[in-house]
Amino acid sequence: MSQVLSAATRSLDEASEVAAPSTAQAVESSLVSQRVRVRCKGKCGAQWRTGTVTSTNPLEVQVDDWDSAHCWDQVEAKHELEATLALSRLSLSSDVQPPVAPRDSAKPDSLVGFATQRALPRSGGERAEEQQTQALVSQRAAELNLPERLTLGLSVDAIESYIAALPADAVEQCNENRPTINGVRVPANGALNGYVNQWLVARFSEANGGKAYCETLYERGDPGVGVATVFVSWFLETPLATLVDALRQYLRLHPELPPDTKFWVCDFVIRQSTRQLDVTMNDVKRLGECVRAVGHTVLLMVPWDAPKPLLRAYCIKEVFHTQDSGARFEVVMSSEQQAAFETALVEDFDSIATKLSEVDVRKAECRNPKDTEQILGELEEEVGLTECNKAVFGLLRGALA
């Protein structure tokens, strides 16, 4: 999660101590009016792009053929320009947009309102790059004989629109209908989380011919759904608001990605059912293939110092298939968790290494003990739990380095 900054940005604090506000304003006016040319790129080895400085506070660059400017992790220009760029702080994040509160009014039995996301205008270059990535996902899915519906995903805006359409008592409704496993009723949910969402989506699917949420939206031509290019591995007890916050944070840290990037989130992609569990399990059995097809996994680290996904067998399975297929792997955190993580990086780096060393896939569980036994059995047979543990540890260490 370390952020790579340009030489200009690294010298910012020293330069800003001696620069008068009027001088900085003059520099910004000069840079913008002269349309200074620079090259920039995002995180994780993204390609360099060429563009024009449009603002220095925050430092923003509009890439050629793009319709808008963004903040970037690295910005490079001629040597004589670096000192003046140091007058401006590189802003890598903006205020977190709070999730939309649930409506008070009751909804129809479906409980789900369709996303009404506006199709965002993008340049030809952005569209071509996104289409190429999606084509690769579709190609890998075809090689795996994976149905197109299991490659779909939602934009963050579409997820927020979905949340906004839920009734205020969604959690209470779900809790009243909690299932029992081996004669024991599952714990009550304290927030609108993934478990509540699965129950809601199952009701929607049962009212729409058994089809998944993404599947139905896709057939209706909703712009909020499309081929996913990022697979999200997360613990279902996580509140949806935290999930949305983390994905917003991820997009801010990756300005090279389009704002309507489609994220593969299990609740919305898998055909959920409260009546026919075999329908859901038929999709769940192909989870590893979904990971391999998308080719890019982000793990939601909540909390960062004891990530619950690493205690869930399904998440471990997703991380293993990410490593085994050579897919891209990153971690994502909510804004609050990332701030705590960055503090630990500075003040107590050893604690991070200690936490990572405590990962043990043998302790991973599912709500249903039968699922735990099945998944750990698969991993033991495919690679061995010891080697699986090493693979997971290696990916985490690389992502957090």
Tab-separated table of C-alpha atoms in Angstrom:
chain	number	residue	atom	x	y	z
A	1	MET	CA	0.000	0.000	0.000
A	2	SER	CA	3.023	2.267	-0.096
A	3	GLN	CA	2.469	5.302	-2.287
A	4	VAL	CA	5.145	6.229	-4.791
A	5	LEU	CA	5.611	9.966	-5.137
A	6	SER	CA	7.605	12.025	-7.609
A	7	ALA	CA	10.758	13.872	-6.587
A	8	ALA	CA	8.807	17.091	-6.779
A	9	THR	CA	6.247	15.886	-4.279
A	10	ARG	CA	8.835	14.451	-1.897
A	11	SER	CA	10.410	17.893	-1.565
A	12	LEU	CA	7.088	19.593	-1.012
A	13	ASP	CA	7.247	20.131	2.735
A	14	GLU	CA	10.644	21.826	2.619
A	15	ALA	CA	9.661	24.053	-0.277
A	16	SER	CA	6.291	25.051	1.128
A	17	GLU	CA	7.900	26.399	4.313
A	18	VAL	CA	9.609	29.202	2.391
A	19	ALA	CA	7.149	29.825	-0.417
A	20	ALA	CA	4.644	32.657	-0.003
A	21	PRO	CA	1.021	31.906	-0.900
A	22	SER	CA	1.090	34.507	-3.645
A	23	THR	CA	4.121	32.818	-5.187
A	24	ALA	CA	2.410	29.443	-5.222
A	25	GLN	CA	-0.648	30.984	-6.852
A	26	ALA	CA	1.526	32.563	-9.500
A	27	VAL	CA	3.263	29.257	-10.169
A	28	GLU	CA	-0.057	27.466	-10.543
A	29	SER	CA	-1.356	30.109	-12.913
A	30	SER	CA	1.819	29.895	-14.966
A	31	LEU	CA	1.883	26.100	-15.158
A	32	VAL	CA	-1.766	25.833	-16.114
A	33	SER	CA	-1.664	28.665	-18.646
A	34	GLN	CA	1.486	27.257	-20.275
A	35	ARG	CA	-0.098	23.794	-20.463
A	36	VAL	CA	3.043	22.109	-19.165
A	37	ARG	CA	3.585	18.599	-20.534
A	38	VAL	CA	4.428	15.781	-18.120
A	39	ARG	CA	4.251	12.017	-17.919
A	40	CYS	CA	2.372	10.229	-15.149
A	41	LYS	CA	1.254	6.824	-13.971
A	42	GLY	CA	-0.724	5.119	-11.214
A	43	LYS	CA	0.185	2.338	-8.801
A	44	CYS	CA	1.377	-1.218	-9.216
A	45	GLY	CA	3.403	-0.914	-12.391
A	46	ALA	CA	0.763	0.825	-14.482
A	47	GLN	CA	2.001	2.181	-17.792
A	48	TRP	CA	3.301	5.729	-18.188
A	49	ARG	CA	0.917	8.186	-19.830
A	50	THR	CA	1.528	11.627	-21.285
A	51	GLY	CA	-0.646	14.571	-20.396
A	52	THR	CA	-0.981	18.206	-19.425
A	53	VAL	CA	-0.935	19.860	-15.996
A	54	THR	CA	-4.371	21.343	-15.304
A	55	SER	CA	-3.924	22.170	-11.615
A	56	THR	CA	-1.136	22.215	-9.050
A	57	ASN	CA	-3.213	22.355	-5.880
A	58	PRO	CA	-3.933	19.509	-5.986
A	59	LEU	CA	-1.527	18.417	-8.706
A	60	GLU	CA	-3.718	17.076	-11.504
A	61	VAL	CA	-2.850	15.914	-15.002
A	62	GLN	CA	-5.228	15.363	-17.893
A	63	VAL	CA	-3.965	12.473	-19.991
A	64	ASP	CA	-4.121	12.881	-23.762
A	65	ASP	CA	-7.486	11.742	-25.161
A	66	TRP	CA	-9.030	11.633	-21.677
A	67	ASP	CA	-12.018	13.811	-20.829
A	68	SER	CA	-10.981	14.793	-17.315
A	69	ALA	CA	-7.931	15.343	-15.103
A	70	HIS	CA	-6.819	13.112	-12.219
A	71	CYS	CA	-4.277	12.965	-9.386
A	72	TRP	CA	-1.494	10.434	-10.080
A	73	ASP	CA	1.005	8.501	-7.975
A	74	GLN	CA	3.980	9.588	-10.096
A	75	VAL	CA	4.371	12.755	-12.132
A	76	GLU	CA	7.614	13.506	-13.954
A	77	ALA	CA	8.661	16.546	-15.930
A	78	LYS	CA	11.812	18.462	-16.832
A	79	HIS	CA	14.270	19.032	-13.986
A	80	GLU	CA	13.709	22.785	-13.801
A	81	LEU	CA	9.991	22.221	-13.320
A	82	GLU	CA	10.328	19.964	-10.296
A	83	ALA	CA	11.103	22.778	-7.847
A	84	THR	CA	7.986	24.667	-8.823
A	85	LEU	CA	5.840	21.566	-8.690
A	86	ALA	CA	7.076	21.101	-5.138
A	87	LEU	CA	5.051	24.153	-4.177
A	88	SER	CA	1.907	22.071	-4.502
A	89	ARG	CA	0.869	19.071	-2.424
A	90	LEU	CA	-0.050	15.979	-4.412
A	91	SER	CA	-3.558	15.040	-3.359
A	92	LEU	CA	-4.069	11.282	-3.665
A	93	SER	CA	-7.458	11.219	-2.017
A	94	SER	CA	-10.592	13.277	-1.639
A	95	ASP	CA	-13.413	13.321	0.883
A	96	VAL	CA	-15.092	9.961	1.207
A	97	GLN	CA	-18.589	9.981	-0.208
A	98	PRO	CA	-20.910	8.607	2.458
A	99	PRO	CA	-23.191	5.769	1.454
A	100	VAL	CA	-26.745	6.741	0.713
A	101	ALA	CA	-29.050	6.083	3.649
A	102	PRO	CA	-31.802	3.511	3.158
A	103	ARG	CA	-35.201	4.905	2.337
A	104	ASP	CA	-37.864	4.967	5.015
A	105	SER	CA	-40.670	3.967	2.709
A	106	ALA	CA	-41.433	0.301	2.192
A	107	LYS	CA	-40.459	-1.349	-1.062
A	108	PRO	CA	-42.284	-3.967	-3.127
A	109	ASP	CA	-41.548	-7.627	-2.464
A	110	SER	CA	-38.462	-7.543	-4.688
A	111	LEU	CA	-36.833	-5.105	-2.223
A	112	VAL	CA	-34.426	-4.129	-4.971
A	113	GLY	CA	-34.418	-1.037	-7.133
A	114	PHE	CA	-32.438	-1.116	-10.352
A	115	ALA	CA	-29.396	1.077	-10.764
A	116	THR	CA	-30.086	4.268	-12.659
A	117	GLN	CA	-26.453	5.140	-13.209
A	118	ARG	CA	-25.716	7.613	-15.934
A	119	ALA	CA	-23.345	6.267	-18.556
A	120	LEU	CA	-20.145	8.243	-17.979
A	121	PRO	CA	-18.613	9.828	-21.084
A	122	ARG	CA	-15.073	8.628	-21.727
A	123	SER	CA	-12.497	9.248	-24.389
A	124	GLY	CA	-11.729	6.803	-27.167
A	125	GLY	CA	-8.461	5.835	-25.494
A	126	GLU	CA	-10.096	4.973	-22.178
A	127	ARG	CA	-12.870	3.017	-23.841
A	128	ALA	CA	-10.466	1.039	-26.002
A	129	GLU	CA	-8.298	0.070	-23.027
A	130	GLU	CA	-11.289	-0.989	-20.946
A	131	GLN	CA	-12.759	-2.986	-23.817
A	132	GLN	CA	-9.439	-4.762	-24.312
A	133	THR	CA	-9.314	-5.750	-20.634
A	134	GLN	CA	-12.913	-6.959	-20.718
A	135	ALA	CA	-12.213	-8.943	-23.884
A	136	LEU	CA	-9.402	-10.777	-22.081
A	137	VAL	CA	-11.788	-11.619	-19.231
A	138	SER	CA	-14.321	-12.987	-21.708
A	139	GLN	CA	-11.609	-14.968	-23.498
A	140	ARG	CA	-10.398	-16.603	-20.282
A	141	ALA	CA	-14.002	-17.360	-19.307
A	142	ALA	CA	-14.615	-19.053	-22.659
A	143	GLU	CA	-11.515	-21.204	-22.197
A	144	LEU	CA	-12.887	-22.261	-18.800
A	145	ASN	CA	-16.401	-22.829	-20.199
A	146	LEU	CA	-17.611	-20.241	-17.695
A	147	PRO	CA	-21.020	-18.679	-18.468
A	148	GLU	CA	-20.944	-14.994	-19.347
A	149	ARG	CA	-23.232	-14.206	-16.419
A	150	LEU	CA	-20.475	-15.316	-14.006
A	151	THR	CA	-18.098	-12.690	-15.415
A	152	LEU	CA	-20.359	-9.719	-14.716
A	153	GLY	CA	-19.867	-6.985	-12.141
A	154	LEU	CA	-21.270	-3.694	-10.896
A	155	SER	CA	-19.839	-0.197	-10.770
A	156	VAL	CA	-19.585	1.475	-7.364
A	157	ASP	CA	-22.320	3.909	-8.378
A	158	ALA	CA	-24.589	0.978	-9.213
A	159	ILE	CA	-23.934	-0.607	-5.821
A	160	GLU	CA	-24.791	2.658	-4.089
A	161	SER	CA	-27.980	2.967	-6.128
A	162	TYR	CA	-28.892	-0.541	-5.043
A	163	ILE	CA	-28.315	0.303	-1.377
A	164	ALA	CA	-30.401	3.457	-1.678
A	165	ALA	CA	-33.384	1.411	-2.856
A	166	LEU	CA	-33.399	-0.950	0.125
A	167	PRO	CA	-36.020	-0.575	2.871
A	168	ALA	CA	-34.963	0.859	6.212
A	169	ASP	CA	-35.839	-2.389	8.007
A	170	ALA	CA	-33.872	-4.679	5.675
A	171	VAL	CA	-31.639	-5.949	8.502
A	172	GLU	CA	-34.617	-6.699	10.740
A	173	GLN	CA	-36.395	-8.558	7.936
A	174	CYS	CA	-33.342	-10.715	7.335
A	175	ASN	CA	-32.816	-11.421	11.028
A	176	GLU	CA	-36.388	-12.642	11.351
A	177	ASN	CA	-35.668	-15.193	8.623
A	178	ARG	CA	-32.222	-16.382	9.717
A	179	PRO	CA	-31.481	-19.984	8.734
A	180	THR	CA	-30.361	-22.755	11.031
A	181	ILE	CA	-27.263	-24.866	10.466
A	182	ASN	CA	-27.011	-28.208	12.242
A	183	GLY	CA	-29.941	-27.193	14.423
A	184	VAL	CA	-28.393	-23.872	15.470
A	185	ARG	CA	-29.709	-20.561	14.212
A	186	VAL	CA	-27.012	-18.333	12.701
A	187	PRO	CA	-26.169	-15.134	14.638
A	188	ALA	CA	-28.250	-12.008	14.128
A	189	ASN	CA	-26.795	-9.347	11.848
A	190	GLY	CA	-25.963	-5.984	13.375
A	191	ALA	CA	-25.704	-4.057	10.127
A	192	LEU	CA	-26.547	-4.123	6.440
A	193	ASN	CA	-23.782	-6.563	5.546
A	194	GLY	CA	-23.091	-9.255	2.977
A	195	TYR	CA	-25.221	-11.857	4.740
A	196	VAL	CA	-28.234	-9.539	4.795
A	197	ASN	CA	-27.538	-8.657	1.200
A	198	GLN	CA	-27.477	-12.304	0.139
A	199	TRP	CA	-30.911	-12.801	1.685
A	200	LEU	CA	-32.254	-9.702	-0.085
A	201	VAL	CA	-30.765	-10.677	-3.431
A	202	ALA	CA	-32.110	-14.218	-3.034
A	203	ARG	CA	-35.631	-12.809	-2.742
A	204	PHE	CA	-34.992	-10.729	-5.835
A	205	SER	CA	-33.648	-13.719	-7.767
A	206	GLU	CA	-36.587	-15.914	-6.797
A	207	ALA	CA	-38.937	-13.208	-8.089
A	208	ASN	CA	-37.006	-12.970	-11.371
A	209	GLY	CA	-36.835	-16.521	-12.600
A	210	GLY	CA	-33.894	-17.504	-10.424
A	211	LYS	CA	-31.510	-15.109	-12.179
A	212	ALA	CA	-28.746	-13.249	-10.370
A	213	TYR	CA	-28.946	-9.506	-9.787
A	214	CYS	CA	-26.182	-8.669	-12.299
A	215	GLU	CA	-27.621	-11.124	-14.789
A	216	THR	CA	-31.021	-9.416	-14.735
A	217	LEU	CA	-29.607	-5.894	-14.988
A	218	TYR	CA	-27.363	-6.946	-17.862
A	219	GLU	CA	-30.298	-8.324	-19.828
A	220	ARG	CA	-32.101	-5.018	-19.317
A	221	GLY	CA	-29.152	-3.021	-20.642
A	222	ASP	CA	-28.374	-1.192	-17.401
A	223	PRO	CA	-25.077	0.754	-17.759
A	224	GLY	CA	-24.151	-0.042	-14.159
A	225	VAL	CA	-23.396	-3.668	-15.028
A	226	GLY	CA	-20.842	-5.151	-17.412
A	227	VAL	CA	-17.905	-7.527	-17.663
A	228	ALA	CA	-15.983	-7.270	-14.383
A	229	THR	CA	-12.285	-6.431	-14.433
A	230	VAL	CA	-11.727	-6.556	-10.645
A	231	PHE	CA	-12.707	-9.484	-8.405
A	232	VAL	CA	-13.491	-8.481	-4.807
A	233	SER	CA	-12.655	-10.990	-2.071
A	234	TRP	CA	-14.393	-9.967	1.161
A	235	PHE	CA	-15.876	-11.235	4.414
A	236	LEU	CA	-19.670	-11.219	4.227
A	237	GLU	CA	-20.014	-9.814	7.736
A	238	THR	CA	-18.546	-6.551	6.423
A	239	PRO	CA	-21.109	-3.714	6.142
A	240	LEU	CA	-21.973	-2.721	2.576
A	241	ALA	CA	-21.089	0.873	3.485
A	242	THR	CA	-17.530	-0.261	4.278
A	243	LEU	CA	-17.335	-2.168	1.000
A	244	VAL	CA	-18.415	0.906	-0.970
A	245	ASP	CA	-15.992	3.138	0.946
A	246	ALA	CA	-13.107	0.753	0.214
A	247	LEU	CA	-13.924	0.516	-3.502
A	248	ARG	CA	-14.144	4.316	-3.728
A	249	GLN	CA	-10.769	4.478	-2.013
A	250	TYR	CA	-9.380	1.971	-4.498
A	251	LEU	CA	-10.548	4.011	-7.485
A	252	ARG	CA	-9.007	7.177	-6.021
A	253	LEU	CA	-5.669	5.395	-5.699
A	254	HIS	CA	-5.968	4.089	-9.262
A	255	PRO	CA	-6.844	7.065	-11.474
A	256	GLU	CA	-5.877	5.011	-14.511
A	257	LEU	CA	-9.085	2.999	-14.015
A	258	PRO	CA	-12.386	4.331	-15.374
A	259	PRO	CA	-14.784	5.588	-12.676
A	260	ASP	CA	-17.371	3.021	-13.764
A	261	THR	CA	-15.014	0.049	-13.411
A	262	LYS	CA	-17.071	-3.095	-12.854
A	263	PHE	CA	-16.360	-5.034	-9.646
A	264	TRP	CA	-17.146	-8.749	-9.231
A	265	VAL	CA	-18.991	-9.028	-5.902
A	266	CYS	CA	-20.327	-12.501	-5.075
A	267	ASP	CA	-23.744	-11.430	-3.758
A	268	PHE	CA	-24.674	-9.791	-7.039
A	269	VAL	CA	-23.124	-12.284	-9.473
A	270	ILE	CA	-24.055	-15.669	-8.006
A	271	ARG	CA	-27.617	-16.911	-8.342
A	272	GLN	CA	-28.833	-16.650	-4.765
A	273	SER	CA	-31.716	-18.721	-3.413
A	274	THR	CA	-33.219	-19.378	0.003
A	275	ARG	CA	-35.303	-22.277	-1.314
A	276	GLN	CA	-32.988	-24.179	-3.646
A	277	LEU	CA	-29.500	-24.188	-2.144
A	278	ASP	CA	-28.184	-26.374	-4.960
A	279	VAL	CA	-28.815	-23.468	-7.362
A	280	THR	CA	-26.480	-21.249	-5.360
A	281	MET	CA	-23.901	-23.978	-4.756
A	282	ASN	CA	-23.655	-24.756	-8.471
A	283	ASP	CA	-22.305	-21.232	-8.962
A	284	VAL	CA	-20.213	-21.256	-5.791
A	285	LYS	CA	-18.422	-24.388	-6.998
A	286	ARG	CA	-17.056	-22.320	-9.897
A	287	LEU	CA	-15.650	-19.605	-7.670
A	288	GLY	CA	-12.050	-20.455	-8.518
A	289	GLU	CA	-12.799	-20.244	-12.228
A	290	CYS	CA	-14.406	-16.836	-11.727
A	291	VAL	CA	-11.204	-15.628	-10.053
A	292	ARG	CA	-9.098	-16.980	-12.907
A	293	ALA	CA	-11.321	-15.441	-15.573
A	294	VAL	CA	-11.340	-11.934	-14.095
A	295	GLY	CA	-7.570	-12.068	-13.603
A	296	HIS	CA	-7.353	-9.290	-11.003
A	297	THR	CA	-8.240	-9.767	-7.336
A	298	VAL	CA	-8.470	-7.214	-4.536
A	299	LEU	CA	-8.777	-8.434	-0.942
A	300	LEU	CA	-10.742	-6.217	1.442
A	301	MET	CA	-8.508	-5.928	4.527
A	302	VAL	CA	-10.904	-5.241	7.393
A	303	PRO	CA	-9.510	-4.705	9.902
A	304	TRP	CA	-6.033	-4.289	8.475
A	305	ASP	CA	-4.254	-5.779	11.510
A	306	ALA	CA	-6.505	-8.851	11.746
A	307	PRO	CA	-8.186	-9.187	8.352
A	308	LYS	CA	-11.308	-11.294	8.758
A	309	PRO	CA	-11.292	-12.496	5.125
A	310	LEU	CA	-8.171	-14.517	5.941
A	311	LEU	CA	-10.224	-16.454	8.480
A	312	ARG	CA	-12.826	-17.409	5.885
A	313	ALA	CA	-12.285	-20.518	3.805
A	314	TYR	CA	-13.931	-19.080	0.706
A	315	CYS	CA	-11.624	-16.037	0.752
A	316	ILE	CA	-8.582	-18.267	1.186
A	317	LYS	CA	-9.749	-20.262	-1.817
A	318	GLU	CA	-10.058	-17.063	-3.859
A	319	VAL	CA	-6.585	-15.890	-2.874
A	320	PHE	CA	-5.114	-19.297	-3.716
A	321	HIS	CA	-6.655	-19.305	-7.203
A	322	THR	CA	-5.355	-15.769	-7.688
A	323	GLN	CA	-1.815	-16.906	-6.921
A	324	ASP	CA	-2.082	-20.192	-8.805
A	325	SER	CA	-3.328	-18.506	-11.983
A	326	GLY	CA	-0.810	-15.660	-11.852
A	327	ALA	CA	-3.581	-13.076	-11.581
A	328	ARG	CA	-2.886	-9.580	-10.320
A	329	PHE	CA	-3.385	-9.245	-6.552
A	330	GLU	CA	-3.855	-6.180	-4.381
A	331	VAL	CA	-5.359	-5.300	-1.044
A	332	VAL	CA	-7.932	-2.598	-0.473
A	333	MET	CA	-8.981	-0.907	2.752
A	334	SER	CA	-11.627	1.516	3.884
A	335	SER	CA	-10.415	5.084	4.359
A	336	GLU	CA	-10.376	4.623	8.143
A	337	GLN	CA	-8.431	1.362	7.990
A	338	GLN	CA	-5.931	2.731	5.494
A	339	ALA	CA	-5.194	5.684	7.774
A	340	ALA	CA	-4.524	3.280	10.656
A	341	PHE	CA	-2.353	1.101	8.420
A	342	GLU	CA	-0.259	4.044	7.236
A	343	THR	CA	0.279	5.113	10.845
A	344	ALA	CA	1.533	1.618	11.658
A	345	LEU	CA	3.882	1.757	8.669
A	346	VAL	CA	5.590	4.761	10.215
A	347	GLU	CA	5.349	3.993	13.920
A	348	ASP	CA	5.363	0.205	14.211
A	349	PHE	CA	6.371	-1.532	10.990
A	350	ASP	CA	7.316	-4.726	12.847
A	351	SER	CA	3.693	-5.231	13.902
A	352	ILE	CA	2.672	-5.564	10.264
A	353	ALA	CA	5.155	-8.361	9.634
A	354	THR	CA	4.021	-10.054	12.841
A	355	LYS	CA	0.362	-9.935	11.834
A	356	LEU	CA	1.140	-11.385	8.408
A	357	SER	CA	3.102	-14.248	9.922
A	358	GLU	CA	0.023	-15.250	11.939
A	359	VAL	CA	-1.975	-16.165	8.838
A	360	ASP	CA	-2.932	-19.857	9.006
A	361	VAL	CA	-5.282	-21.261	6.390
A	362	ARG	CA	-5.964	-24.282	8.617
A	363	LYS	CA	-7.982	-22.000	10.896
A	364	ALA	CA	-10.192	-20.712	8.085
A	365	GLU	CA	-13.891	-21.451	8.485
A	366	CYS	CA	-17.289	-21.089	6.836
A	367	ARG	CA	-20.683	-20.686	8.459
A	368	ASN	CA	-21.439	-24.218	7.404
A	369	PRO	CA	-18.858	-26.727	8.710
A	370	LYS	CA	-19.477	-28.894	5.638
A	371	ASP	CA	-18.291	-26.048	3.399
A	372	THR	CA	-15.178	-25.623	5.530
A	373	GLU	CA	-14.346	-29.299	5.249
A	374	GLN	CA	-14.926	-29.308	1.504
A	375	ILE	CA	-12.835	-26.207	0.736
A	376	LEU	CA	-9.891	-27.128	2.951
A	377	GLY	CA	-10.040	-30.620	1.490
A	378	GLU	CA	-9.831	-29.187	-2.029
A	379	LEU	CA	-6.846	-27.018	-1.109
A	380	GLU	CA	-5.085	-29.908	0.607
A	381	GLU	CA	-5.558	-32.058	-2.471
A	382	GLU	CA	-4.562	-29.381	-4.984
A	383	VAL	CA	-1.507	-27.905	-3.318
A	384	GLY	CA	-1.361	-28.865	0.370
A	385	LEU	CA	-2.344	-26.514	3.191
A	386	THR	CA	1.269	-25.720	4.074
A	387	GLU	CA	2.082	-24.594	0.542
A	388	CYS	CA	-1.237	-22.777	0.342
A	389	ASN	CA	-0.324	-20.875	3.493
A	390	LYS	CA	3.007	-19.875	1.962
A	391	ALA	CA	1.262	-18.696	-1.205
A	392	VAL	CA	-1.222	-16.551	0.716
A	393	PHE	CA	1.524	-15.095	2.912
A	394	GLY	CA	3.643	-14.305	-0.141
A	395	LEU	CA	0.836	-12.474	-1.917
A	396	LEU	CA	0.010	-10.407	1.166
A	397	ARG	CA	3.621	-9.492	1.793
A	398	GLY	CA	4.027	-8.406	-1.814
A	399	ALA	CA	0.824	-6.365	-1.813
A	400	LEU	CA	1.662	-4.553	1.426
A	401	ALA	CA	5.341	-3.972	0.695
